[in-house]
Coordinates of C-alpha atoms in Angstrom, one line a residue:
Chain A
X103 CA -13.5 -21.9 -11.7
X104 CA -12.2 -23.1 -8.3
X105 CA -10.1 -26.1 -7.3
X106 CA -11.1 -26.9 -3.8
X107 CA -9.0 -29.5 -2.0
X108 CA -8.0 -31.0 -5.3
X109 CA -11.5 -31.1 -6.8
X110 CA -13.2 -28.7 -9.2
X111 CA -15.8 -26.8 -7.1
X112 CA -18.1 -23.9 -7.3
X113 CA -18.9 -23.6 -3.6
X114 CA -17.3 -24.0 -0.2
X115 CA -18.6 -25.0 3.3
X116 CA -19.9 -21.9 5.0
X117 CA -18.5 -23.3 8.3
X118 CA -14.9 -22.8 6.9
X119 CA -13.0 -20.7 9.4
X120 CA -11.6 -18.7 6.5
X121 CA -15.1 -17.2 6.2
X122 CA -16.0 -17.2 9.9
X123 CA -12.8 -15.4 11.1
X124 CA -10.5 -14.7 8.2
X125 CA -8.6 -17.6 9.6
X126 CA -6.1 -18.3 6.8
X127 CA -3.7 -16.8 4.3
X128 CA -3.2 -16.5 0.6
X129 CA -0.8 -16.2 -2.3
X130 CA -1.4 -14.3 -5.6
X131 CA 0.7 -15.3 -8.6
X132 CA 1.1 -14.1 -12.2
X133 CA 0.6 -16.8 -14.8
X134 CA 2.3 -16.4 -18.1
X135 CA 2.2 -19.0 -20.9
X136 CA 0.4 -21.4 -18.6
X137 CA 3.1 -21.1 -15.8
X138 CA 2.7 -19.6 -12.4
X139 CA 5.8 -17.4 -12.0
X140 CA 8.1 -17.7 -9.0
X141 CA 5.9 -20.5 -7.6
X142 CA 8.8 -21.8 -5.4
X143 CA 9.1 -18.4 -3.7
X144 CA 5.4 -18.2 -3.2
X145 CA 5.2 -21.6 -1.6
X146 CA 8.1 -20.7 0.7
X147 CA 6.3 -17.6 1.8
X148 CA 3.1 -19.7 2.3
X149 CA 5.1 -22.1 4.4
X150 CA 6.4 -19.3 6.6
X151 CA 2.9 -17.8 7.0
X152 CA 1.4 -21.2 7.9
X153 CA 4.1 -21.8 10.5
X154 CA 3.4 -18.5 12.1
X155 CA -0.4 -19.0 12.1
X156 CA 0.0 -22.6 13.2
X157 CA -1.9 -23.9 10.2
X158 CA -0.5 -27.2 8.9
X159 CA 0.6 -26.4 5.3
X160 CA -0.8 -28.7 2.6
X161 CA 2.0 -30.7 1.0
X162 CA 4.1 -28.4 -1.2
X163 CA 4.5 -30.9 -3.9
X164 CA 0.7 -31.3 -4.0
X165 CA 0.2 -27.6 -4.2
X166 CA 2.8 -27.3 -6.9
X167 CA 1.2 -30.0 -9.0
X168 CA -2.3 -28.5 -8.5
X169 CA -1.1 -25.0 -9.4
X170 CA 0.7 -26.2 -12.5
X171 CA -2.3 -28.2 -13.7
X172 CA -4.9 -25.6 -12.9
X173 CA -2.9 -22.8 -14.6
X174 CA -1.9 -24.9 -17.6
X175 CA -3.0 -23.4 -20.9
X176 CA -3.7 -19.9 -19.6
X177 CA -1.6 -17.4 -21.6
X178 CA -2.0 -14.7 -19.0
X179 CA -3.8 -14.9 -15.8
X180 CA -3.8 -14.4 -12.0
X181 CA -3.6 -17.5 -9.9
X182 CA -4.8 -17.2 -6.3
X183 CA -4.3 -19.8 -3.6
X184 CA -6.1 -19.5 -0.2
X185 CA -5.2 -21.8 2.6
X186 CA -7.4 -21.8 5.7
X187 CA -7.6 -23.6 9.0
X188 CA -10.6 -25.5 7.6
X189 CA -13.7 -26.3 9.6
X190 CA -14.2 -27.2 13.2
X191 CA -13.3 -26.2 16.7
X192 CA -15.7 -24.2 18.9
X193 CA -15.7 -20.5 18.4
X194 CA -12.2 -19.1 18.1
X195 CA -10.8 -22.3 19.5
X196 CA -9.3 -24.3 16.7
X197 CA -10.1 -28.0 16.1
X198 CA -7.8 -30.5 17.8
X199 CA -6.9 -31.9 14.4
X200 CA -6.6 -29.2 11.7
X201 CA -7.6 -30.2 8.2
X202 CA -6.6 -27.1 6.2
X203 CA -8.6 -26.0 3.2
X204 CA -6.7 -25.3 0.0
X205 CA -8.6 -23.3 -2.7
X206 CA -7.2 -22.3 -6.1
X207 CA -8.9 -19.8 -8.3
X208 CA -7.9 -18.2 -11.7
X209 CA -8.7 -14.7 -12.7
X210 CA -8.2 -12.7 -15.9
X211 CA -4.9 -10.8 -16.0
X212 CA -6.0 -7.2 -15.5
X213 CA -5.9 -5.0 -18.6
X214 CA -3.6 -2.4 -17.2
X215 CA -2.5 0.3 -19.6
X216 CA 1.1 -0.1 -20.7
X217 CA 2.0 3.4 -19.6
X218 CA 1.6 2.4 -16.0
X219 CA 4.8 0.4 -16.4
X220 CA 6.7 2.8 -18.7
X221 CA 5.6 6.2 -17.5
X222 CA 4.6 5.4 -13.9
X223 CA 1.4 5.7 -12.0
X224 CA -0.3 8.2 -9.8
X225 CA -0.6 7.5 -6.1
X226 CA -1.8 9.3 -2.9
X227 CA -1.7 8.7 0.8
X228 CA -4.7 7.0 2.4
X229 CA -6.5 8.1 5.6
X230 CA -7.0 4.5 6.7
X231 CA -4.0 3.4 8.9
X232 CA -2.4 -0.1 9.2
X233 CA -2.6 -1.3 12.8
X234 CA 0.4 -2.8 14.4
X235 CA 0.7 -6.4 15.5
X236 CA 4.1 -8.1 15.3
X237 CA 2.4 -11.5 15.4
X238 CA 0.7 -10.9 12.1
X239 CA 3.2 -8.5 10.4
X240 CA 4.4 -9.6 7.0
X241 CA 1.9 -12.4 6.6
X242 CA -0.4 -12.4 3.7
X243 CA -3.3 -13.4 5.8
X244 CA -7.1 -13.1 5.1
X245 CA -7.8 -10.3 7.6
X246 CA -7.8 -7.5 5.0
X247 CA -10.5 -5.0 6.1
X248 CA -7.9 -2.3 6.5
X249 CA -7.0 -2.7 2.9
X250 CA -10.6 -2.9 1.8
X251 CA -11.4 0.4 3.6
X252 CA -8.3 2.1 2.3
X253 CA -9.1 1.1 -1.2
X254 CA -12.6 2.5 -0.8
X255 CA -11.1 6.0 -0.4
X256 CA -11.1 6.4 -4.2
X257 CA -13.2 4.9 -7.0
X258 CA -12.1 6.5 -10.2
X259 CA -8.9 6.5 -12.3
X260 CA -7.4 9.6 -10.6
X261 CA -4.9 7.3 -8.9
X262 CA -3.7 3.7 -9.2
X263 CA -2.5 3.1 -5.7
X264 CA -2.9 4.4 -2.2
X265 CA -0.1 4.5 0.3
X266 CA -0.9 3.5 3.9
X267 CA 0.8 4.8 7.1
X268 CA 1.0 2.9 10.4
X269 CA -0.2 4.4 13.6
X270 CA 3.1 6.0 14.3
X271 CA 2.9 7.9 11.0
X272 CA 5.5 5.8 9.1
X273 CA 4.7 5.0 5.5
X274 CA 4.4 1.2 5.2
X275 CA 3.1 0.1 1.8
X276 CA 0.4 0.5 -0.8
X277 CA -3.1 -1.0 -0.4
X278 CA -2.0 -3.8 -2.8
X279 CA 1.8 -3.3 -3.1
X280 CA 5.1 -2.8 -1.4
X281 CA 6.9 0.6 -1.6
X282 CA 10.4 1.5 -2.5
X283 CA 12.1 4.8 -2.7
X284 CA 15.6 5.7 -4.0
X285 CA 17.6 8.5 -2.4
X286 CA 21.1 9.4 -3.3
X287 CA 21.6 6.0 -5.0
X288 CA 20.3 4.1 -2.0
X289 CA 17.3 1.8 -2.2
X290 CA 15.0 2.1 0.8
X291 CA 11.9 0.1 1.7
X292 CA 9.8 0.2 4.9
X293 CA 10.7 -2.5 7.4
X294 CA 7.7 -4.7 8.0
X295 CA 8.2 -5.5 11.6
X296 CA 4.8 -4.3 12.9
X297 CA 2.5 -4.5 9.9
X298 CA 2.3 -4.9 6.1
X299 CA 2.8 -7.8 3.7
X300 CA 6.3 -9.1 2.9
X301 CA 5.9 -9.3 -0.9
X302 CA 7.7 -11.7 -3.3
X303 CA 8.7 -8.9 -5.7
X304 CA 9.9 -6.9 -2.7
X305 CA 12.0 -9.8 -1.6
X306 CA 13.3 -10.3 -5.2
X307 CA 14.2 -6.6 -5.4
X308 CA 16.2 -6.6 -2.2
X309 CA 18.0 -9.7 -3.3
X310 CA 18.7 -8.1 -6.7
X311 CA 20.1 -5.0 -5.0
X312 CA 22.3 -7.1 -2.7
X313 CA 23.6 -9.2 -5.6
X314 CA 24.3 -6.0 -7.6
X315 CA 26.1 -4.1 -4.9
X316 CA 23.3 -1.6 -4.9
X317 CA 23.0 -0.2 -1.3
X318 CA 19.6 -1.0 0.2
X319 CA 18.0 -0.5 3.6
X320 CA 14.9 -1.7 5.3
X321 CA 13.9 1.0 7.7
X322 CA 11.1 3.1 9.1
X323 CA 10.3 5.7 6.4
X324 CA 8.4 9.0 7.0
X325 CA 6.1 10.8 4.6
X326 CA 8.7 13.6 4.3
X327 CA 11.3 11.1 3.3
X328 CA 9.1 9.7 0.6
X329 CA 8.2 13.1 -0.8
X330 CA 12.0 14.0 -0.8
X331 CA 12.9 10.9 -2.6
X332 CA 14.7 10.9 -6.0
X333 CA 12.5 8.0 -7.2
X334 CA 9.5 6.0 -6.0
X335 CA 8.1 2.7 -7.1
X336 CA 5.7 0.0 -6.0
X337 CA 5.8 -3.8 -6.4
X338 CA 3.5 -6.8 -6.3
X339 CA 3.4 -10.2 -8.1
X340 CA 0.7 -9.1 -10.5
X341 CA 1.9 -5.7 -11.5
X342 CA 5.6 -6.5 -11.1
X343 CA 7.1 -3.1 -10.7
X344 CA 5.3 0.2 -11.3
X345 CA 7.2 3.5 -11.1
X346 CA 5.3 6.2 -9.2
X347 CA 5.3 9.4 -11.3
X348 CA 3.1 11.5 -9.1
X349 CA 2.4 11.2 -5.3
X350 CA 0.3 13.6 -3.3
X351 CA 0.4 16.1 -6.1
X352 CA 4.2 15.9 -6.4
X353 CA 6.0 14.7 -9.5
X354 CA 8.8 12.1 -9.6
X355 CA 10.9 11.0 -12.6
X356 CA 11.1 7.4 -13.7
X357 CA 14.6 7.2 -12.5
X358 CA 17.7 5.2 -13.4
X359 CA 17.6 2.8 -10.4
X360 CA 13.9 2.1 -11.0
X361 CA 14.5 1.5 -14.7
X362 CA 17.4 -0.8 -13.9
X363 CA 15.3 -2.9 -11.5
X364 CA 12.3 -3.0 -13.8
X365 CA 14.5 -4.3 -16.6
X366 CA 16.1 -6.9 -14.4
X367 CA 12.8 -8.1 -13.2
X368 CA 11.5 -8.5 -16.7
X369 CA 14.6 -10.5 -17.5
X370 CA 14.1 -12.7 -14.4
X371 CA 10.5 -13.4 -15.5
X372 CA 11.7 -14.4 -19.0
X373 CA 14.2 -16.8 -17.4
X374 CA 11.4 -18.3 -15.4
X375 CA 9.6 -19.0 -18.5
X376 CA 12.4 -20.7 -20.4
Chain B
X297 CA -27.9 -26.1 8.5
X298 CA -27.4 -22.7 6.9
X299 CA -29.9 -20.1 5.6
X300 CA -28.0 -18.2 2.9
X301 CA -29.8 -15.2 1.4
X302 CA -33.1 -16.6 2.5
X303 CA -32.6 -20.1 1.2
X304 CA -31.4 -23.3 2.9
X305 CA -27.9 -24.0 1.8
X306 CA -24.9 -26.1 2.6
X307 CA -22.3 -24.1 0.6
X308 CA -21.3 -20.6 -0.3
X309 CA -19.6 -19.0 -3.3
X310 CA -15.8 -19.1 -2.6
X311 CA -15.6 -15.7 -4.3
X312 CA -17.5 -14.2 -1.4
X313 CA -15.4 -11.3 0.0
X314 CA -16.1 -12.7 3.5
X315 CA -13.8 -15.5 2.7
X316 CA -11.4 -13.6 0.5
X317 CA -10.7 -10.7 2.9
X318 CA -12.9 -11.2 6.1
X319 CA -14.9 -8.4 4.5
X320 CA -17.9 -8.5 6.7
X321 CA -19.3 -8.7 10.2
X322 CA -21.4 -11.0 12.4
X323 CA -23.8 -11.3 15.3
X324 CA -24.1 -14.2 17.8
X325 CA -27.3 -14.6 19.7
X326 CA -28.6 -16.9 22.4
X327 CA -31.8 -18.8 21.4
X328 CA -34.2 -19.9 24.2
X329 CA -37.5 -21.5 23.6
X330 CA -37.2 -20.9 19.9
X331 CA -36.6 -17.2 20.3
X332 CA -33.4 -15.3 19.6
X333 CA -32.8 -13.1 22.6
X334 CA -32.3 -9.3 22.3
X335 CA -32.7 -9.5 18.6
X336 CA -33.5 -5.8 18.3
X337 CA -30.3 -4.9 20.1
X338 CA -28.2 -7.2 17.8
X339 CA -29.8 -5.8 14.7
X340 CA -29.1 -2.3 15.8
X341 CA -25.4 -3.2 16.4
X342 CA -25.3 -4.9 13.0
X343 CA -26.7 -1.7 11.5
X344 CA -24.0 0.4 13.1
X345 CA -21.3 -2.0 12.0
X346 CA -22.6 -2.1 8.4
X347 CA -22.6 1.7 8.3
X348 CA -19.1 1.9 9.5
X349 CA -17.9 -0.7 7.0
X350 CA -20.0 0.8 4.3
X351 CA -21.8 -2.5 3.7
X352 CA -25.5 -1.9 2.8
X353 CA -27.4 -3.8 5.6
X354 CA -30.0 -6.3 4.5
X355 CA -33.5 -5.1 5.4
X356 CA -33.9 -5.4 9.2
X357 CA -37.5 -6.7 8.9
X358 CA -36.2 -9.4 6.6
X359 CA -33.4 -10.3 8.9
X360 CA -35.8 -10.4 11.8
X361 CA -38.3 -12.7 10.0
X362 CA -35.5 -15.0 8.9
X363 CA -34.0 -15.2 12.4
X364 CA -37.3 -16.0 14.0
X365 CA -38.2 -18.6 11.5
X366 CA -34.8 -20.2 11.4
X367 CA -34.6 -20.4 15.2
X368 CA -38.2 -21.5 15.8
X369 CA -38.5 -24.7 17.7
X370 CA -35.0 -24.7 19.1
X371 CA -35.2 -25.0 22.9
X372 CA -31.6 -23.8 23.4
X373 CA -29.2 -22.8 20.7
X374 CA -26.8 -20.3 19.4
X375 CA -27.8 -18.3 16.3
X376 CA -25.1 -16.7 14.2
X377 CA -25.6 -14.2 11.4
X378 CA -22.8 -13.2 9.1
X379 CA -23.2 -10.3 6.7
X380 CA -20.5 -9.8 4.1
X381 CA -19.9 -7.4 1.2
X382 CA -20.8 -10.3 -1.1
X383 CA -19.0 -11.1 -4.3
X384 CA -17.4 -8.8 -6.9
X385 CA -15.1 -5.9 -7.3
X386 CA -11.5 -6.3 -8.3
X387 CA -9.1 -7.2 -5.5
X388 CA -9.7 -5.0 -2.5
X389 CA -11.7 -2.6 -4.5
X390 CA -15.4 -3.2 -3.8
X391 CA -18.0 -3.7 -6.4
X392 CA -19.8 -0.6 -7.7
X393 CA -23.1 -2.1 -6.6
X394 CA -22.8 -4.1 -3.4
X395 CA -25.1 -7.1 -2.9
X396 CA -24.4 -8.2 0.6
X397 CA -24.5 -11.8 1.6
X398 CA -26.5 -12.8 4.7
X399 CA -25.8 -16.2 6.3
X400 CA -27.6 -17.6 9.3
X401 CA -26.4 -20.7 11.1
X402 CA -27.6 -22.5 14.2
X403 CA -25.3 -24.2 16.7
X404 CA -25.9 -26.3 19.8
X405 CA -25.9 -24.3 23.0
X406 CA -22.6 -25.1 24.7
X407 CA -22.8 -27.5 27.6
X408 CA -21.1 -25.2 30.1
X409 CA -21.0 -26.5 33.7
X410 CA -23.5 -24.6 35.9
X411 CA -20.7 -23.6 38.3
X412 CA -19.2 -21.3 35.8
X413 CA -22.2 -19.1 36.4
X414 CA -22.5 -19.5 40.2
X415 CA -18.9 -19.9 41.3
X416 CA -17.1 -18.1 38.5
X417 CA -14.5 -19.1 36.0
X418 CA -10.7 -19.1 35.8
X419 CA -9.0 -16.7 33.5
X420 CA -5.5 -15.6 32.6
X421 CA -3.9 -12.9 30.5
X422 CA -2.9 -13.7 26.9
X423 CA 0.4 -13.0 25.2
X424 CA -1.4 -12.1 21.9
X425 CA -2.2 -8.4 21.8
X426 CA -5.1 -6.5 20.2
X427 CA -3.9 -4.1 17.6
X428 CA -5.3 -0.5 17.6
X429 CA -7.4 0.9 14.8
X430 CA -10.2 3.3 15.6
X431 CA -11.8 2.7 12.2
X432 CA -12.6 -0.9 13.2
X433 CA -12.8 -0.6 17.0
X434 CA -16.0 -1.9 18.5
X435 CA -17.2 -3.6 15.3
X436 CA -17.9 -7.4 15.4
X437 CA -16.1 -7.8 12.1
X438 CA -14.8 -11.0 10.5
X439 CA -11.1 -10.2 10.9
X440 CA -10.6 -12.3 14.0
X441 CA -7.1 -13.8 13.7
X442 CA -5.9 -12.0 16.8
X443 CA -8.7 -13.8 18.8
X444 CA -7.9 -17.1 17.1
X445 CA -4.2 -16.8 18.0
X446 CA -5.0 -15.7 21.6
X447 CA -7.4 -18.6 22.0
X448 CA -4.7 -21.0 20.8
X449 CA -2.6 -20.1 23.9
X450 CA -4.5 -22.7 25.9
X451 CA -6.2 -26.0 25.0
X452 CA -7.3 -27.6 28.2
X453 CA -9.8 -26.7 30.9
X454 CA -7.3 -25.0 33.1
X455 CA -9.0 -21.7 32.2
X456 CA -12.2 -20.6 30.6
X457 CA -11.2 -17.3 29.2
X458 CA -8.1 -15.3 28.3
X459 CA -7.9 -11.5 28.7
X460 CA -6.2 -9.5 26.0
X461 CA -4.2 -6.3 26.3
X462 CA -3.7 -3.6 23.6
X463 CA -0.4 -2.5 22.4
X464 CA -0.3 0.2 25.2
X465 CA -0.6 -2.5 27.9
X466 CA -4.2 -1.7 28.8
X467 CA -6.6 -4.6 29.4
X468 CA -9.3 -4.5 26.8
X469 CA -11.5 -7.7 26.9
X470 CA -11.5 -11.5 26.7
X471 CA -11.0 -13.5 23.6
X472 CA -14.7 -14.0 23.4
X473 CA -16.1 -11.6 26.0
X474 CA -16.1 -8.1 27.4
X475 CA -14.6 -7.4 30.8
X476 CA -15.9 -5.6 33.9
X477 CA -14.3 -4.9 37.2
X478 CA -15.9 -3.5 40.4
X479 CA -13.8 -1.3 42.7
X480 CA -15.2 0.5 45.7
X481 CA -18.7 0.1 44.4
X482 CA -17.9 1.5 41.0
X483 CA -18.4 -0.6 37.8
X484 CA -15.5 -0.1 35.3
X485 CA -15.2 -1.5 31.8
X486 CA -12.5 -0.8 29.2
X487 CA -13.3 2.0 26.8
X488 CA -13.3 0.4 23.3
X489 CA -12.0 3.4 21.4
X490 CA -9.1 1.7 19.7
X491 CA -9.9 -2.0 19.6
X492 CA -12.3 -4.7 21.0
X493 CA -15.9 -5.6 20.3
X494 CA -18.7 -3.5 21.8
X495 CA -20.9 -6.3 23.2
X496 CA -24.6 -6.4 23.7
X497 CA -24.4 -7.7 27.3
X498 CA -21.8 -5.0 27.9
X499 CA -24.2 -2.4 26.6
X500 CA -27.0 -3.9 28.6
X501 CA -24.9 -3.9 31.8
X502 CA -23.9 -0.3 31.4
X503 CA -27.5 0.7 30.8
X504 CA -28.6 -1.3 33.9
X505 CA -26.0 0.4 36.0
X506 CA -27.1 3.8 34.8
X507 CA -30.8 3.0 35.4
X508 CA -30.0 1.8 38.9
X509 CA -27.8 4.7 39.9
X510 CA -24.8 2.3 40.1
X511 CA -21.7 4.5 39.3
X512 CA -20.0 3.2 36.1
X513 CA -17.0 4.2 34.0
X514 CA -15.7 3.3 30.6
X515 CA -11.9 4.0 30.8
X516 CA -8.5 2.6 30.1
X517 CA -7.8 -0.1 32.6
X518 CA -4.4 -1.5 33.6
X519 CA -3.4 -5.0 34.6
X520 CA -2.7 -3.7 38.1
X521 CA -6.2 -2.2 38.3
X522 CA -7.8 -5.5 37.3
X523 CA -5.7 -7.4 39.9
X524 CA -6.6 -4.9 42.6
X525 CA -10.3 -5.1 41.8
X526 CA -12.9 -6.2 44.3
X527 CA -14.8 -8.2 41.7
X528 CA -14.2 -9.2 38.1
X529 CA -16.7 -10.6 35.5
X530 CA -16.9 -11.2 31.8
X531 CA -19.9 -10.9 29.5
X532 CA -21.1 -12.1 26.1
X533 CA -24.5 -13.0 24.5
X534 CA -24.0 -16.7 24.8
X535 CA -22.6 -17.0 28.3
X536 CA -24.5 -14.0 29.6
X537 CA -22.4 -13.0 32.6
X538 CA -19.7 -15.1 34.2
X539 CA -17.9 -14.1 37.4
X540 CA -14.2 -14.5 37.3
X541 CA -13.1 -16.3 40.5
X542 CA -9.4 -16.6 39.7
X543 CA -7.2 -14.5 37.4
X544 CA -3.5 -14.9 36.8
X545 CA -3.3 -17.0 40.0
X546 CA -5.2 -14.5 42.1
X547 CA -8.6 -15.2 43.7
X548 CA -11.7 -13.0 43.6
X549 CA -15.0 -13.4 45.3
X550 CA -18.3 -13.6 43.4
X551 CA -19.2 -10.2 44.8
X552 CA -22.4 -8.3 45.5
X553 CA -22.4 -6.1 42.5
X554 CA -21.7 -9.0 40.2
X555 CA -24.5 -11.1 41.8
X556 CA -26.9 -8.2 41.4
X557 CA -26.1 -7.7 37.7
X558 CA -26.3 -11.4 37.1
X559 CA -29.7 -11.7 38.7
X560 CA -31.0 -8.6 36.8
X561 CA -29.7 -10.0 33.5
X562 CA -31.5 -13.4 34.2
X563 CA -34.7 -11.4 34.9
X564 CA -34.2 -9.4 31.7
X565 CA -33.9 -12.6 29.7
X566 CA -37.1 -14.0 31.3
X567 CA -38.9 -10.8 30.4
X568 CA -37.7 -11.2 26.8
X569 CA -39.2 -14.7 26.7
X570 CA -42.7 -13.7 28.0

């Protein structure tokens, strides 16, 4: 069920700093036909996060080999990789020599209804805010209590995602996704300078827009701007791209730009697989 | 080495949300003569944190019994208790029925030089800030990357503690301690409304001041106020109370109020033991 430092395992050292302090980071990938999609991009983001947290990244070639072998044969799944600062040190002080922990796990691909993709999802704003800290902004680190508390604000199917604001009232992202809006043909997504997670599909979408000459902007976005948008969608590596058809009681179409990006992303995934 | 859900253990389920998201909280206690000191106060703080994080607290009587039995026979040690939201749920979404994990561990009491207590320590300000989030402020939760990164700013004995500011430039606490200053006979400590950990010795010190008619204030404190203080000290359950003799290159005496509080705390510990 787990691959811990290269070995099958069902348990981990409780002294691991990942448990003690959330001292680590993670990647979540979609697996199709036994292949973890966009693995290179995920490993690059992991490398960036490790650099910023000053955790020596396990060898990328080794991670790639383990990911491929662990995911092999899984038709559809979610592959998660956690890297921590390992064990040791005294209190918050890190060990002099860091031996990072690498932990792979596989999970069933969630059985989302197909209409989430085609017709869009329902979302609402969360009360829980995202705190600001430029040192950690963008990193997919293990300190996720804010997301846990935000997600706890609903427990039924009345909505599929909750959007979170920062302490300055800007809309940043969903509990488990990045946010895009389209206004007058321009693609906008919140800048993640103070908080949030810089997603792989977000990165892909911005690159796609640039390549296609579709104007795009990373900026601070207000609630009013979101509610006045022509189109709204959310992204992450497991869901891909979900249009938002209803937000805070307001309806949105599944618009042209959203459909175009969704189609292109599906094509990009198919190319990954061939 | 560990007592996991009442059983001796050397490993934990990697699916535990404490590892996955830092979804939990902890207590750190001093053990003297086989007894965890101020256990009641720590269990009360744990209960408060569990309520705020919506984690069902394990039975207090059970925790007390396990703490006493696990620490028995240890002349001097540090007892740590981690409580997490356990395993389960999907992603950030918590399980419908939460089975919290409780994990005790024992650690050697650190071999601090006696002069830290008598002559005071050296401290300096950290670059790493504490982010603001009222939902989590005060709770000794597992999301401690800010403290890890702050602590990484020094690795020698040139200082014993680093003081952290919030994003509004107020001084909040040390990486592993709470902060007090004395000015004109008044005891001041930062209010922890937006960030920081509400420590047990901090709580004890404020109660002592109130009982003794020593004026005390919880307020936002600036760097200038700290540097202009008559006395400075830091507190936590392992160190007790350490005077600060030098901060950011500036010297401070081990003053009368600090000495009075240190002496009273030592007495309070002795009463705990008898």
